[in-house]
Amino acid sequence: CYARDPVDERRVRPWQRLVGFARVDVRAGESAAVRVPLDADALAVRSDGAWRVRPGEYAVACGASSADARALMGTLVLAASR
């Protein structure tokens, strides 16, 4: 699965990045349920010498590749930590 970060005003990160994956062999005409764990650490970025997760809305898409990440699309909202 790929995620797009909340707006990056400095534009220092790619517009989307791989945050989780699973390899599944499926024959033509078949379907399969796939679970791809995704936790906040997968969304962390290095900032000011530490790993941080930015609060905001992340677009998440899963598919065969980054060019074909349309099989499952949704959003994930992370609130600011206290």
XYZ file of N, CA and C in Angstrom:
246
model
N 0.844 -1.180 0.000
C 0.000 0.000 0.000
C 0.888 1.241 0.000
N 0.376 2.267 -0.545
C 1.088 3.540 -0.653
C 0.317 4.611 0.100
N 1.029 5.545 0.671
C 0.392 6.650 1.391
C 0.927 7.968 0.879
N 0.045 8.945 0.843
C 0.424 10.323 0.528
C 0.321 11.110 1.820
N 1.392 11.793 2.159
C 1.449 12.564 3.399
C 0.541 13.780 3.348
N 0.214 14.307 4.546
C -0.470 15.607 4.563
C 0.389 16.625 3.819
N -0.167 17.726 3.502
C 0.541 18.750 2.724
C 1.933 18.994 3.304
N 2.913 18.907 2.442
C 4.304 19.128 2.828
C 4.726 20.468 2.234
N 4.655 21.516 3.033
C 4.922 22.863 2.513
C 6.333 23.023 1.966
N 7.279 22.229 2.465
C 8.656 22.340 1.967
C 8.905 21.398 0.789
N 7.975 20.515 0.509
C 8.074 19.556 -0.603
C 9.376 18.767 -0.561
N 9.665 18.204 0.602
C 10.911 17.454 0.759
C 10.702 15.940 0.676
N 9.443 15.500 0.623
C 9.172 14.064 0.544
C 8.492 13.735 -0.769
N 8.618 12.491 -1.216
C 7.895 12.077 -2.428
C 6.388 12.234 -2.217
N 5.639 12.404 -3.285
C 4.198 12.613 -3.137
C 3.495 11.361 -2.639
N 4.080 10.182 -2.848
C 3.553 8.967 -2.240
C 4.707 8.019 -1.974
N 4.513 7.142 -0.982
C 5.585 6.207 -0.660
C 5.003 4.889 -0.180
N 5.771 3.838 -0.360
C 5.372 2.503 0.054
C 5.377 2.427 1.576
N 4.262 2.004 2.162
C 4.170 1.916 3.619
C 3.837 0.504 4.105
N 3.563 -0.408 3.190
C 3.275 -1.788 3.568
C 3.010 -2.623 2.329
N 3.261 -3.936 2.449
C 2.986 -4.798 1.303
C 2.753 -6.235 1.755
N 2.164 -7.009 0.868
C 1.978 -8.442 1.058
C 2.053 -9.089 -0.316
N 2.714 -10.218 -0.392
C 2.793 -10.945 -1.667
C 1.698 -12.000 -1.661
N 0.871 -11.973 -2.709
C -0.253 -12.898 -2.806
C -0.294 -13.458 -4.221
N -0.346 -14.775 -4.331
C -0.487 -15.422 -5.633
C -1.963 -15.713 -5.863
N -2.522 -15.103 -6.892
C -3.936 -15.273 -7.216
C -4.044 -15.594 -8.694
N -4.745 -16.664 -9.008
C -4.941 -17.046 -10.417
C -6.033 -16.190 -11.044
N -6.001 -16.135 -12.368
C -7.003 -15.361 -13.110
C -8.404 -15.811 -12.710
N -9.261 -14.848 -12.435
C -10.638 -15.133 -12.065
C -10.846 -15.391 -10.578
N -9.779 -15.546 -9.826
C -9.889 -15.765 -8.387
C -9.768 -14.444 -7.636
N -10.155 -14.472 -6.386
C -9.963 -13.313 -5.525
C -9.433 -13.809 -4.195
N -8.865 -12.897 -3.442
C -8.305 -13.252 -2.139
C -8.397 -12.059 -1.212
N -8.627 -12.344 0.058
C -8.584 -11.297 1.075
C -7.126 -11.124 1.493
N -6.690 -9.888 1.582
C -5.298 -9.602 1.927
C -5.277 -8.604 3.078
N -4.447 -8.887 4.059
C -4.298 -7.977 5.196
C -2.894 -7.370 5.136
N -2.830 -6.049 5.150
C -1.555 -5.337 5.149
C -1.533 -4.467 6.405
N -0.791 -4.902 7.434
C -0.737 -4.093 8.661
C -0.106 -2.720 8.381
N -0.664 -1.711 8.984
C -0.155 -0.353 8.815
C -0.258 0.344 10.163
N 0.884 0.734 10.697
C 0.856 1.461 11.959
C 1.493 2.831 11.763
N 1.432 3.638 12.782
C 1.941 5.008 12.679
C 3.426 5.050 12.327
N 4.200 4.060 12.771
C 5.634 4.053 12.453
C 5.882 4.023 10.947
N 4.998 3.404 10.191
C 5.150 3.351 8.733
C 5.009 4.729 8.101
N 4.371 5.645 8.805
C 4.148 6.994 8.283
C 5.157 8.008 8.806
N 6.058 7.567 9.666
C 7.031 8.483 10.275
C 8.044 8.987 9.252
N 8.493 10.204 9.463
C 9.536 10.811 8.628
C 10.597 11.402 9.551
N 11.797 11.500 9.051
C 12.900 12.064 9.829
C 12.794 13.582 9.774
N 12.751 14.222 10.932
C 12.621 15.669 10.998
C 13.360 16.179 12.227
N 14.276 17.096 12.022
C 15.043 17.691 13.120
C 15.729 16.634 13.984
N 16.277 15.614 13.339
C 17.039 14.583 14.049
C 16.219 13.516 14.740
N 14.910 13.498 14.538
C 14.065 12.490 15.186
C 12.991 12.012 14.210
N 12.492 10.802 14.449
C 11.387 10.280 13.636
C 10.082 10.845 14.181
N 9.278 11.409 13.293
C 8.017 12.028 13.695
C 6.905 11.637 12.730
N 5.700 11.589 13.259
C 4.513 11.357 12.439
C 3.709 12.648 12.434
N 3.483 13.172 11.253
C 2.722 14.413 11.146
C 1.237 14.129 11.272
N 0.518 14.907 12.061
C -0.929 14.740 12.099
C -1.529 15.209 10.786
N -2.670 14.690 10.457
C -3.367 15.102 9.248
C -3.985 13.925 8.526
N -4.466 14.191 7.335
C -5.148 13.176 6.533
C -4.186 12.579 5.516
N -4.040 11.272 5.544
C -3.187 10.541 4.615
C -4.076 9.811 3.618
N -3.779 9.943 2.341
C -4.469 9.158 1.328
C -3.738 7.823 1.238
N -4.475 6.723 1.289
C -3.881 5.388 1.236
C -4.476 4.650 0.046
N -3.607 4.024 -0.758
C -4.058 3.262 -1.920
C -3.261 1.968 -2.016
N -3.943 0.894 -2.350
C -3.287 -0.410 -2.487
C -3.544 -0.957 -3.883
N -2.575 -1.661 -4.418
C -2.703 -2.257 -5.739
C -1.446 -3.004 -6.101
N -1.332 -3.389 -7.349
C -0.204 -4.193 -7.819
C 1.107 -3.413 -7.840
N 1.040 -2.094 -7.992
C 2.240 -1.254 -8.042
C 1.835 0.181 -7.755
N 2.808 1.074 -7.670
C 2.475 2.473 -7.418
C 1.686 3.074 -8.584
N 1.929 2.583 -9.784
C 1.200 3.074 -10.952
C -0.208 2.482 -11.027
N -0.446 1.387 -10.303
C -1.729 0.684 -10.344
C -2.337 0.572 -8.949
N -2.063 1.523 -8.083
C -2.566 1.482 -6.705
C -3.983 2.026 -6.664
N -4.915 1.244 -7.182
C -6.303 1.698 -7.208
C -7.276 0.626 -6.727
N -6.754 -0.551 -6.380
C -7.630 -1.636 -5.955
C -8.395 -1.264 -4.690
N -7.742 -0.535 -3.804
C -8.373 -0.101 -2.563
C -7.865 1.294 -2.273
N -8.774 2.230 -2.114
C -8.376 3.600 -1.811
C -9.174 4.103 -0.622
N -8.527 4.901 0.209
C -9.217 5.462 1.357
C -8.349 6.504 2.023
N -8.796 6.966 3.166
C -8.030 7.952 3.913
C -7.851 7.489 5.344
N -6.795 7.965 5.927
C -6.453 7.666 7.306
C -6.158 9.012 7.957
N -6.825 9.318 9.052
C -6.636 10.601 9.722
C -5.918 10.366 11.049
N -4.779 11.017 11.220
C -4.029 10.943 12.471
C -4.169 12.262 13.203
N -4.596 12.183 14.439
C -4.735 13.375 15.263
C -3.388 13.726 15.876
N -3.226 14.948 16.268
C -1.988 15.380 16.934
C -1.897 14.679 18.281
N -0.681 14.272 18.652
C -0.492 13.630 19.952
C -0.484 14.688 21.052
N -0.779 14.260 22.249
C -0.820 15.201 23.379
C 0.430 15.126 24.186
